[in-house]
Amino acid sequence: MASGDDENYEENSSDFFSDELHSLDSGRDLYAVLHISKDADVTTIQQAYRRLTLLYHPDKHTDPRNKQLAMDLFIQVKKAYDVLNDPQKRAIYDVVGMKGLKAEGWEVVSRTKTAREILEEYERLAKEREERRFNQITNPNGSVHMTVNLTDVFDQMNSSDEDSEFSPVIEMTEFTVAQGIDIPLTSQDTANITAVVSTRNGRGTGSFTTSFRRVLADLSWFRIDLNFGHNNLAAFRYFRRLTQKLHASVAATIGLADGGSAIITPGFVFSITYQLSHHLTSSLEWKTGADSFMKGGLHYDNQKLAVSGAVQLGLVNTFGAIDSVYRVPNVCNLRCSLKLFVFGPWIEYGIDRQLTKYTHGSATVAISSRMGVLLRLKFMRGSQAFTFPLQLSTDIIPSAVFYATAAPVLAYFILDRLIIRPFTRSEQEREQKKREDEAREKQTERRREAMNAQEVLRSLVEQIKDKEGSQGLIILEGRYGQLSSSSSTTQENSIKIIDVTVPLQALVKDSNLRIGTTVSKSNLTGFYDPCIGEEKSLFIKYSFGSQIHTVLYKDVDPIVLPNRDHLV
């Protein structure tokens, strides 16, 4: 076959190859498409590509249907080669698969990068893509904040006057509602409009904020905010990644007098973050103006435990703080914080966890001599946040601390047993049914593809057998599925076993059959999975040198034929 024919097919399909990567994302392993191992070098990849494109070339077929089916196989091999022959694409594929190649905005990735570095970059891009998806549907984000004063409850509970009637007064001291909408203008530009209404101790206020954010080509960004209402403000913030480990940002705020006639409170914030090691990050922040301060901190995070320490020196607030989060996988996060102010210590402890797929909840207890005991409940559902600070007492009362700790735990266990678990169980059953339906659809599609491939290869098998001759490698029988050494030849009609004699014979060349891939053989051309989730094997009966051989391979074993050990 002339090499020019291959080039014509490649040129005619170049747009198809570059624009339709997702069509390969059917679960098939690209290494299996080329029948090579994952550690194959460039030469091996190129040799496998040339051999398979010659085998599947459409010009070898005169029947129009077989010609089109061969073209489909030809295209699959070309796409697999385009990915595996490109060091950057191959590095991404090896870590995150085909979904990684569909992520836009990749920086240059080489195979010298670690798997963790590639995975972190993919997760960053996936997060940005998810944010853009939410923005495209103009997803509103909002919050509700309601502060409730329960101090009278515990004051009467701890009162020494036994004759007084227990009739505590419960007050809502603050109620704030905020609602915002992100408006995507372009892929780099986003506008936001937010309105806030608040009432505190009988006095209401409101504000309206509009902002514009642009992401620049070097992954830096800037944002402009204009706030009108109780405080008229104009703010500008710029963030830039100076190096891979060093990030910096600057923010400027200008407060305007009523009517915007005069500038009264300018302020600036400078911050810088540097990654000292893989788990350790340092930060420094400096703010000017009426509430000026300088703050330095260290943050350690090893995926299971996160610890942060900070020291702030300021005219209004000077303190030292240490925060820790212990993550119990698939259960919850335990939080603890200690801050040392001039007026004394401030202690916080709490727990947060995923309640359902889209709902997250947390409960935090704050204790200090200045504030007393505060229980803060927070729930997040999608982009909506609901916060309920409950002021239990103005002093540190043991009963208030006990109820702040025990009541949320008890309420959660009741809620978990009666609502969350039944709801989660029904969601899991629904998801399981969806996965099973998708698996059946995928199996049907893969079976159709395998049968089409076998139809194409069947017309070539006789030519290969004639070339091999009586002394060459002839595949007499190939069975793939739920096999055992005793049943490999007796369950030919089982629905969990398929005939793969044709695709195996088609891969024979010069009396050798080499399939180096170590993934499931259901990924091979002409194969599919006849028993999803069950253990599979491959039985081969072949003739070599006019002698009969048999072998039973495990699903992930590489295939090497002929072999003297297979002789019957």
Coordinates of C-alpha atoms in Angstrom, one line a residue:
M1 CA 0.0 0.0 0.0
A2 CA 1.5 3.3 -1.0
S3 CA 2.2 5.7 1.8
G4 CA 0.7 8.5 -0.1
D5 CA -2.7 6.9 0.3
D6 CA -2.3 7.1 4.1
E7 CA -1.4 10.8 3.9
N8 CA -4.5 11.5 1.8
Y9 CA -6.8 9.9 4.3
E10 CA -5.1 11.8 7.1
E11 CA -5.4 15.1 5.3
N12 CA -9.1 14.5 4.5
S13 CA -9.8 13.7 8.1
S14 CA -7.5 16.2 9.9
D15 CA -10.4 18.4 11.1
F16 CA -12.2 15.3 12.3
F17 CA -9.2 14.1 14.2
S18 CA -8.6 17.5 16.0
D19 CA -12.2 18.4 16.8
E20 CA -13.7 15.0 17.9
L21 CA -11.4 13.7 20.6
H22 CA -14.5 13.0 22.7
S23 CA -15.6 10.2 20.3
L24 CA -12.7 8.1 21.7
D25 CA -13.9 8.6 25.2
S26 CA -15.9 5.3 25.1
G27 CA -13.9 3.5 27.8
R28 CA -11.4 1.9 25.4
D29 CA -7.8 2.2 26.5
L30 CA -5.7 3.9 23.8
Y31 CA -2.7 1.6 24.4
A32 CA -5.1 -1.4 23.8
V33 CA -6.2 0.3 20.6
L34 CA -2.6 0.1 19.4
H35 CA -2.0 -3.3 21.1
I36 CA 1.0 -1.9 23.0
S37 CA 2.1 -1.7 26.7
K38 CA 2.0 1.6 28.7
D39 CA 5.8 1.8 28.8
A40 CA 6.1 1.5 25.0
D41 CA 8.7 3.9 23.5
V42 CA 8.1 6.2 20.5
T43 CA 9.5 3.6 18.0
T44 CA 7.1 0.9 19.2
I45 CA 4.1 3.3 19.0
Q46 CA 5.0 4.3 15.5
Q47 CA 5.5 0.7 14.4
A48 CA 2.2 -0.3 15.8
Y49 CA 0.5 2.6 14.1
R50 CA 1.9 1.9 10.7
R51 CA 1.0 -1.8 10.9
L52 CA -2.6 -1.2 12.1
T53 CA -3.3 1.6 9.5
L54 CA -2.2 -0.8 6.8
L55 CA -4.4 -3.5 8.2
Y56 CA -7.5 -1.3 8.5
H57 CA -6.9 0.8 5.4
P58 CA -10.3 1.3 3.6
D59 CA -8.8 0.7 0.2
K60 CA -8.4 -3.0 1.0
H61 CA -12.2 -3.4 0.8
T62 CA -14.5 -3.2 -2.2
D63 CA -17.8 -3.7 -0.3
P64 CA -19.1 -0.2 0.6
R65 CA -20.2 -1.2 4.1
N66 CA -16.9 -2.8 4.9
K67 CA -15.1 0.1 3.4
Q68 CA -16.9 2.5 5.8
L69 CA -16.4 0.2 8.8
A70 CA -12.7 0.0 8.0
M71 CA -12.5 3.8 7.8
D72 CA -13.9 3.9 11.4
L73 CA -11.2 1.6 12.6
F74 CA -8.6 3.5 10.7
I75 CA -9.7 6.8 12.4
Q76 CA -9.7 5.2 15.9
V77 CA -6.1 4.1 15.4
K78 CA -5.1 7.5 14.1
K79 CA -6.6 9.3 17.1
A80 CA -4.9 6.9 19.5
Y81 CA -1.6 7.6 17.8
D82 CA -2.1 11.4 17.8
V83 CA -2.4 11.2 21.6
L84 CA 0.3 8.7 22.5
N85 CA 2.8 10.1 20.1
D86 CA 2.5 13.5 21.6
P87 CA 4.6 13.7 24.9
Q88 CA 2.3 16.4 26.4
K89 CA -1.0 14.7 25.5
R90 CA 0.4 11.3 26.6
A91 CA 1.4 12.6 30.0
I92 CA -2.0 14.1 30.6
Y93 CA -3.8 10.9 29.3
D94 CA -1.7 8.7 31.6
V95 CA -2.8 10.5 34.7
V96 CA -6.4 11.7 34.1
G97 CA -7.5 9.9 30.9
M98 CA -9.4 11.3 27.9
K99 CA -11.3 13.7 30.1
G100 CA -8.1 15.5 30.8
L101 CA -7.5 16.1 27.1
K102 CA -10.9 17.8 26.8
A103 CA -9.9 20.5 29.5
E104 CA -9.0 23.8 27.9
G105 CA -6.2 26.0 29.1
W106 CA -3.4 23.5 29.8
E107 CA 0.0 24.9 30.3
V108 CA 2.9 23.0 28.7
V109 CA 3.0 19.6 30.3
S110 CA 6.0 17.2 29.9
R111 CA 6.4 13.6 30.9
T112 CA 9.0 14.8 33.4
K113 CA 6.2 16.3 35.5
T114 CA 4.9 14.2 38.3
A115 CA 1.5 12.6 38.3
R116 CA 0.5 14.8 41.2
E117 CA 1.5 18.0 39.4
I118 CA -0.5 17.0 36.3
L119 CA -3.5 16.0 38.5
E120 CA -3.4 19.3 40.4
E121 CA -3.3 21.2 37.1
Y122 CA -6.3 19.2 35.8
E123 CA -8.3 19.8 39.0
R124 CA -7.6 23.5 38.7
L125 CA -8.8 23.6 35.1
A126 CA -11.8 21.4 36.0
K127 CA -12.8 23.9 38.7
E128 CA -12.5 26.8 36.4
R129 CA -14.6 25.0 33.7
E130 CA -17.2 24.2 36.3
E131 CA -17.4 27.8 37.4
R132 CA -17.8 28.9 33.8
R133 CA -20.6 26.4 33.4
F134 CA -22.4 27.8 36.3
N135 CA -21.9 31.3 35.1
Q136 CA -23.2 30.4 31.7
I137 CA -26.6 29.6 33.1
T138 CA -26.5 32.9 35.2
N139 CA -26.6 31.0 38.4
P140 CA -27.6 33.3 41.3
N141 CA -25.7 33.1 44.6
G142 CA -27.2 34.3 47.8
S143 CA -26.9 34.1 51.6
V144 CA -29.2 34.5 54.6
H145 CA -27.7 35.6 57.9
M146 CA -29.9 35.6 61.0
T147 CA -28.5 36.3 64.5
V148 CA -30.7 35.1 67.4
N149 CA -30.2 36.1 71.1
L150 CA -30.9 33.3 73.5
T151 CA -29.1 34.7 76.5
D152 CA -32.4 35.2 78.4
V153 CA -33.0 31.4 78.2
F154 CA -29.8 30.5 80.0
D155 CA -30.0 33.5 82.4
Q156 CA -33.3 32.2 83.7
M157 CA -32.1 28.6 83.7
N158 CA -29.2 29.6 86.0
S159 CA -31.3 32.0 88.1
S160 CA -31.4 31.3 91.8
D161 CA -35.0 32.7 92.1
E162 CA -37.0 29.5 92.1
D163 CA -40.4 31.3 92.3
S164 CA -39.9 33.3 89.1
E165 CA -41.9 32.1 86.0
F166 CA -39.8 30.6 83.2
S167 CA -40.7 32.8 80.2
P168 CA -37.5 33.7 78.4
V169 CA -37.5 36.3 75.6
I170 CA -35.9 35.2 72.3
E171 CA -34.8 38.0 70.1
M172 CA -33.6 38.2 66.5
T173 CA -31.0 40.9 66.7
E174 CA -29.8 40.9 63.1
F175 CA -31.2 39.7 59.7
T176 CA -29.3 40.0 56.5
V177 CA -30.2 38.8 53.0
A178 CA -27.8 39.0 50.0
Q179 CA -28.5 38.0 46.5
G180 CA -26.1 38.2 43.6
I181 CA -25.9 37.2 39.9
D182 CA -22.8 36.4 37.8
I183 CA -23.1 37.6 34.2
P184 CA -20.5 36.1 31.8
L185 CA -19.6 38.6 29.2
T186 CA -16.8 36.7 27.5
S187 CA -14.7 33.6 28.4
Q188 CA -12.4 36.0 30.3
D189 CA -14.8 38.7 31.5
T190 CA -17.5 38.4 34.2
A191 CA -19.8 41.0 35.7
N192 CA -21.5 40.6 39.0
I193 CA -24.5 42.4 40.6
T194 CA -25.2 42.0 44.3
A195 CA -27.8 43.5 46.6
V196 CA -27.8 43.3 50.4
V197 CA -30.5 44.2 52.8
S198 CA -29.9 44.1 56.5
T199 CA -31.6 45.1 59.8
R200 CA -29.9 45.2 63.1
N201 CA -31.5 46.2 66.4
G202 CA -34.4 47.7 64.6
R203 CA -32.3 49.8 62.1
G204 CA -32.3 48.8 58.5
T205 CA -29.6 49.4 55.9
G206 CA -29.1 48.3 52.3
S207 CA -26.4 48.3 49.7
F208 CA -25.9 47.6 46.0
T209 CA -22.6 46.4 44.5
T210 CA -21.5 45.9 40.9
S211 CA -18.2 44.4 39.9
F212 CA -16.2 43.6 36.8
R213 CA -13.6 40.8 36.7
R214 CA -11.2 40.0 33.8
V215 CA -8.8 37.0 33.6
L216 CA -5.6 37.9 31.8
A217 CA -3.5 35.6 29.5
D218 CA -0.9 34.9 32.2
L219 CA -3.5 33.6 34.6
S220 CA -3.5 36.9 36.5
W221 CA -6.7 38.8 37.0
F222 CA -8.1 42.1 38.2
R223 CA -11.5 43.2 39.6
I224 CA -13.3 46.5 40.0
D225 CA -16.0 46.9 42.6
L226 CA -18.5 49.8 43.1
N227 CA -20.6 49.8 46.2
F228 CA -23.5 52.2 46.8
G229 CA -25.6 52.4 50.0
H230 CA -24.7 52.8 53.6
N231 CA -21.0 53.0 52.6
N232 CA -20.1 54.3 49.2
L233 CA -16.9 52.6 48.1
A234 CA -14.8 52.0 45.0
A235 CA -12.3 49.1 45.1
F236 CA -9.7 47.7 42.8
R237 CA -7.9 44.3 43.2
Y238 CA -5.2 42.8 41.1
F239 CA -3.8 39.2 41.5
R240 CA -0.7 37.9 39.8
R241 CA 1.2 34.6 39.8
L242 CA 4.8 35.8 39.8
T243 CA 6.3 32.3 39.7
Q244 CA 5.0 28.7 40.1
K245 CA 5.3 29.1 43.9
L246 CA 4.9 32.9 44.4
H247 CA 1.6 34.7 44.2
A248 CA 0.9 38.4 45.0
S249 CA -2.1 40.7 45.1
V250 CA -2.8 44.4 45.7
A251 CA -6.1 46.0 46.6
A252 CA -7.1 49.7 46.8
T253 CA -10.3 51.0 48.5
I254 CA -11.6 54.5 48.3
G255 CA -14.5 55.6 50.5
L256 CA -16.7 58.4 49.2
A257 CA -18.7 61.0 51.2
D258 CA -22.5 61.3 50.7
G259 CA -23.1 62.1 47.1
G260 CA -19.5 61.1 46.1
S261 CA -18.2 64.6 46.4
A262 CA -15.1 64.0 48.4
I263 CA -12.6 61.2 49.1
I264 CA -12.5 60.5 52.8
T265 CA -11.0 57.0 53.5
P266 CA -8.3 55.7 51.1
G267 CA -6.9 52.3 52.0
F268 CA -4.5 49.7 50.5
V269 CA -4.0 46.0 51.0
F270 CA -0.9 44.2 49.9
S271 CA -0.5 40.4 50.2
I272 CA 2.0 37.8 49.1
T273 CA 1.9 34.0 49.3
Y274 CA 4.9 31.7 48.8
Q275 CA 5.0 27.9 48.7
L276 CA 7.9 26.9 50.9
S277 CA 7.5 23.1 50.3
H278 CA 4.9 20.7 48.9
H279 CA 2.8 21.0 52.1
L280 CA 3.9 24.3 53.6
T281 CA 2.8 27.8 52.5
S282 CA 3.7 31.2 53.9
S283 CA 1.8 34.5 53.6
L284 CA 2.3 38.1 54.4
E285 CA -0.5 40.8 54.4
W286 CA -0.3 44.5 55.0
K287 CA -3.3 46.9 55.2
T288 CA -3.2 50.7 55.5
G289 CA -5.9 53.1 56.6
A290 CA -8.0 53.4 59.8
D291 CA -7.9 49.6 60.5
S292 CA -4.2 49.2 59.5
F293 CA -2.4 46.0 60.4
M294 CA 0.4 43.6 59.3
K295 CA -0.3 39.9 59.4
G296 CA 2.0 37.0 58.8
G297 CA 1.1 33.3 58.6
L298 CA 2.1 29.7 57.9
H299 CA -0.2 27.1 56.5
Y300 CA 0.5 23.3 56.5
D301 CA -1.7 20.9 54.7
N302 CA -1.0 17.2 54.0
Q303 CA -4.6 16.3 52.8
K304 CA -5.5 14.8 56.1
L305 CA -4.4 17.4 58.6
A306 CA -4.3 21.2 58.0
V307 CA -2.7 23.6 60.5
S308 CA -2.4 27.3 60.2
G309 CA -0.7 29.8 62.4
A310 CA -0.9 33.6 62.2
V311 CA 0.2 36.7 64.0
Q312 CA -1.4 40.1 63.4
L313 CA -0.2 43.5 64.7
G314 CA -2.6 46.3 64.3
L315 CA -4.0 49.5 65.8
V316 CA -7.4 47.9 66.5
N317 CA -6.8 44.1 66.5
T318 CA -3.6 42.5 67.6
F319 CA -3.7 38.8 68.1
G320 CA -2.0 35.4 67.6
A321 CA -4.0 32.5 66.2
I322 CA -3.7 28.8 65.4
D323 CA -6.3 26.9 63.5
S324 CA -6.4 23.1 62.7
V325 CA -8.6 20.9 60.6
Y326 CA -8.5 17.1 60.9
R327 CA -10.2 15.4 58.0
V328 CA -11.8 12.0 58.5
P329 CA -12.3 10.7 55.0
N330 CA -15.9 10.3 53.9
V331 CA -17.1 11.2 57.4
C332 CA -16.5 14.8 58.5
N333 CA -13.9 17.5 59.3
L334 CA -13.1 18.4 62.9
R335 CA -12.0 22.0 63.5
C336 CA -10.3 23.7 66.4
S337 CA -9.1 27.3 66.8
L338 CA -7.4 29.3 69.5
K339 CA -6.9 33.1 69.3
L340 CA -5.1 35.2 71.9
F341 CA -6.4 38.8 72.0
V342 CA -5.5 41.6 74.4
F343 CA -8.7 41.0 76.3
G344 CA -8.1 37.3 76.6
P345 CA -8.4 34.0 74.7
W346 CA -11.0 33.1 72.1
I347 CA -11.6 29.3 71.6
E348 CA -13.6 27.8 68.7
Y349 CA -14.3 24.1 68.0
G350 CA -16.7 22.5 65.6
I351 CA -17.5 20.0 62.9
D352 CA -18.6 20.1 59.3
R353 CA -19.6 17.5 56.8
Q354 CA -21.4 16.8 53.6
L355 CA -25.0 16.1 54.5
T356 CA -26.2 15.2 50.9
K357 CA -24.7 15.5 47.5
Y358 CA -25.4 19.2 47.2
T359 CA -25.8 20.2 50.9
H360 CA -23.0 20.9 53.4
G361 CA -23.5 21.7 57.0
S362 CA -21.3 22.9 59.9
A363 CA -21.7 23.7 63.6
T364 CA -19.1 25.8 65.5
V365 CA -18.9 26.8 69.2
A366 CA -17.1 30.0 70.1
I367 CA -16.1 30.8 73.7
S368 CA -14.5 34.0 75.0
S369 CA -14.6 36.1 78.1
R370 CA -15.6 39.2 76.1
M371 CA -18.4 37.6 74.0
G372 CA -19.5 34.7 76.1
V373 CA -20.8 31.5 74.3
L374 CA -21.9 31.5 70.7
L375 CA -23.2 28.6 68.6
R376 CA -22.9 29.2 64.8
L377 CA -24.9 26.9 62.4
K378 CA -24.3 27.1 58.7
F379 CA -25.8 25.3 55.8
M380 CA -24.9 25.5 52.1
R381 CA -27.1 24.2 49.4
G382 CA -25.5 24.8 46.0
S383 CA -24.6 28.5 45.8
Q384 CA -27.0 29.4 48.7
A385 CA -25.7 29.9 52.2
F386 CA -27.7 30.1 55.4
T387 CA -25.9 31.2 58.6
F388 CA -27.5 31.2 62.1
P389 CA -25.3 32.6 64.9
L390 CA -27.1 31.8 68.2
Q391 CA -25.9 33.9 71.2
L392 CA -26.4 31.6 74.2
S393 CA -24.8 33.7 76.9
T394 CA -22.7 36.8 77.5
D395 CA -20.7 35.0 80.2
I396 CA -19.0 31.6 80.1
I397 CA -21.7 29.4 81.6
P398 CA -21.1 25.6 81.8
S399 CA -24.7 24.9 80.8
A400 CA -24.5 27.1 77.7
V401 CA -21.2 25.4 76.7
F402 CA -22.8 21.9 77.2
Y403 CA -26.0 22.7 75.2
A404 CA -24.0 24.4 72.5
T405 CA -21.9 21.2 72.1
A406 CA -24.5 18.5 72.7
A407 CA -27.6 19.9 71.1
P408 CA -26.2 20.1 67.5
V409 CA -24.8 16.5 67.8
L410 CA -28.1 15.1 69.1
A411 CA -30.1 17.1 66.4
Y412 CA -27.7 15.8 63.7
F413 CA -28.1 12.1 64.7
I414 CA -31.9 12.4 64.8
L415 CA -31.8 14.2 61.4
D416 CA -29.4 11.7 60.0
R417 CA -31.5 8.7 60.9
L418 CA -34.9 10.1 59.9
I419 CA -34.1 12.2 56.8
I420 CA -30.5 12.2 55.6
R421 CA -29.8 8.5 55.4
P422 CA -33.1 7.6 53.8
F423 CA -32.6 10.4 51.3
T424 CA -29.0 9.4 50.6
R425 CA -30.0 5.8 50.2
S426 CA -32.6 6.6 47.6
E427 CA -30.1 8.9 45.8
Q428 CA -27.5 6.1 45.8
E429 CA -30.0 3.6 44.5
R430 CA -31.0 6.1 41.7
E431 CA -27.4 6.6 40.8
Q432 CA -26.7 2.9 40.8
K433 CA -29.6 2.2 38.5
K434 CA -28.3 5.0 36.2
R435 CA -24.8 3.5 36.2
E436 CA -26.2 0.1 35.4
D437 CA -28.3 1.5 32.5
E438 CA -25.3 3.3 31.2
A439 CA -23.2 0.2 31.5
R440 CA -25.8 -1.8 29.5
E441 CA -26.0 0.9 26.9
K442 CA -22.2 1.0 26.7
Q443 CA -22.0 -2.8 26.5
T444 CA -24.5 -2.8 23.6
E445 CA -22.5 -0.1 21.8
R446 CA -19.2 -1.9 22.3
R447 CA -20.8 -5.2 21.1
R448 CA -22.0 -3.5 18.0
E449 CA -18.5 -2.0 17.4
A450 CA -16.8 -5.4 18.0
M451 CA -19.1 -7.2 15.6
N452 CA -18.5 -4.5 12.9
A453 CA -14.8 -4.8 13.5
Q454 CA -14.9 -8.6 13.1
E455 CA -16.9 -8.2 9.9
V456 CA -14.2 -6.0 8.5
L457 CA -11.4 -8.3 9.6
R458 CA -13.1 -11.5 8.5
S459 CA -12.4 -10.6 4.8
L460 CA -8.7 -10.3 5.6
V461 CA -8.3 -13.4 7.7
E462 CA -8.2 -15.9 4.8
Q463 CA -5.4 -13.9 3.2
I464 CA -3.4 -14.0 6.4
K465 CA -4.0 -17.7 6.8
D466 CA -2.8 -18.3 3.2
K467 CA 0.3 -16.3 3.8
E468 CA 1.0 -18.2 7.0
G469 CA 0.7 -21.6 5.3
S470 CA 0.3 -25.0 7.1
Q471 CA 3.5 -24.4 9.1
G472 CA 2.6 -20.9 10.3
L473 CA 0.5 -19.5 13.2
I474 CA -3.1 -20.3 12.7
I475 CA -5.7 -19.4 15.3
L476 CA -8.1 -22.4 15.5
E477 CA -10.3 -21.1 18.3
G478 CA -10.5 -18.0 20.5
R479 CA -12.9 -17.6 23.4
Y480 CA -13.1 -14.6 25.7
G481 CA -15.2 -14.2 28.8
Q482 CA -16.0 -16.2 32.0
L483 CA -13.8 -19.2 31.4
S484 CA -11.9 -21.7 33.5
S485 CA -9.4 -24.4 32.5
S486 CA -12.1 -27.0 32.6
S487 CA -14.8 -25.1 30.8
S488 CA -12.9 -23.1 28.2
T489 CA -14.1 -25.3 25.3
T490 CA -17.4 -26.6 26.6
Q491 CA -19.5 -23.5 27.1
E492 CA -19.3 -22.2 23.5
N493 CA -23.0 -21.0 23.6
S494 CA -22.7 -19.2 27.0
I495 CA -23.8 -15.6 26.8
K496 CA -20.8 -14.7 28.9
I497 CA -18.3 -16.0 26.3
I498 CA -17.7 -14.5 22.9
D499 CA -15.8 -15.8 19.9
V500 CA -12.6 -13.8 19.2
T501 CA -11.0 -16.1 16.7
V502 CA -11.1 -13.6 13.8
P503 CA -9.6 -10.5 15.6
L504 CA -6.8 -12.6 17.0
Q505 CA -5.9 -14.2 13.6
A506 CA -6.0 -10.7 12.0
L507 CA -3.2 -9.6 14.3
V508 CA -0.9 -12.4 13.4
K509 CA 2.2 -11.3 11.4
D510 CA 5.2 -13.4 10.4
S511 CA 4.0 -16.3 12.5
N512 CA 3.9 -14.2 15.6
L513 CA 1.1 -12.7 17.7
R514 CA 2.2 -9.9 20.2
I515 CA -0.3 -7.9 22.3
G516 CA 1.6 -6.0 24.9
T517 CA -1.3 -4.2 26.6
T518 CA -1.9 -5.1 30.3
V519 CA -5.4 -3.7 30.6
S520 CA -8.6 -5.7 30.1
K521 CA -8.8 -7.4 26.8
S522 CA -12.3 -6.0 26.3
N523 CA -10.5 -2.9 25.0
L524 CA -9.0 -4.8 22.0
T525 CA -10.4 -4.3 18.6
G526 CA -13.1 -6.9 17.9
F527 CA -13.6 -7.6 21.7
Y528 CA -16.2 -6.4 24.2
D529 CA -17.0 -7.2 27.8
P530 CA -19.6 -10.0 27.9
C531 CA -19.8 -10.2 31.7
I532 CA -19.3 -6.7 33.2
G533 CA -17.9 -6.8 36.7
E534 CA -16.9 -10.5 36.6
E535 CA -13.5 -12.2 36.2
K536 CA -12.6 -12.9 32.6
S537 CA -10.1 -15.0 30.7
L538 CA -8.9 -15.6 27.1
F539 CA -8.6 -19.2 25.7
I540 CA -6.6 -19.7 22.5
K541 CA -6.2 -22.9 20.5
Y542 CA -3.7 -22.5 17.7
S543 CA -1.6 -24.5 15.3
F544 CA 2.1 -23.8 14.7
G545 CA 4.4 -26.1 12.8
S546 CA 1.4 -28.4 12.3
Q547 CA 1.2 -28.9 16.0
I548 CA -1.7 -28.0 18.3
H549 CA -1.2 -25.6 21.2
T550 CA -3.6 -24.3 23.8
V551 CA -3.3 -21.5 26.4
L552 CA -5.5 -19.8 28.9
Y553 CA -4.6 -16.1 29.6
K554 CA -5.8 -14.0 32.5
D555 CA -7.7 -10.8 31.4
V556 CA -4.7 -8.5 31.9
D557 CA -1.9 -10.8 30.8
P558 CA 0.1 -9.8 27.7
I559 CA -0.2 -12.2 24.8
V560 CA 2.9 -13.8 23.2
L561 CA 2.4 -16.6 20.6
P562 CA 3.8 -19.1 19.7
N563 CA 5.3 -20.6 22.9
R564 CA 6.6 -24.2 23.5
D565 CA 4.9 -24.3 26.9
H566 CA 1.5 -24.2 25.0
L567 CA 2.1 -27.4 23.1
V568 CA -0.6 -30.0 23.8

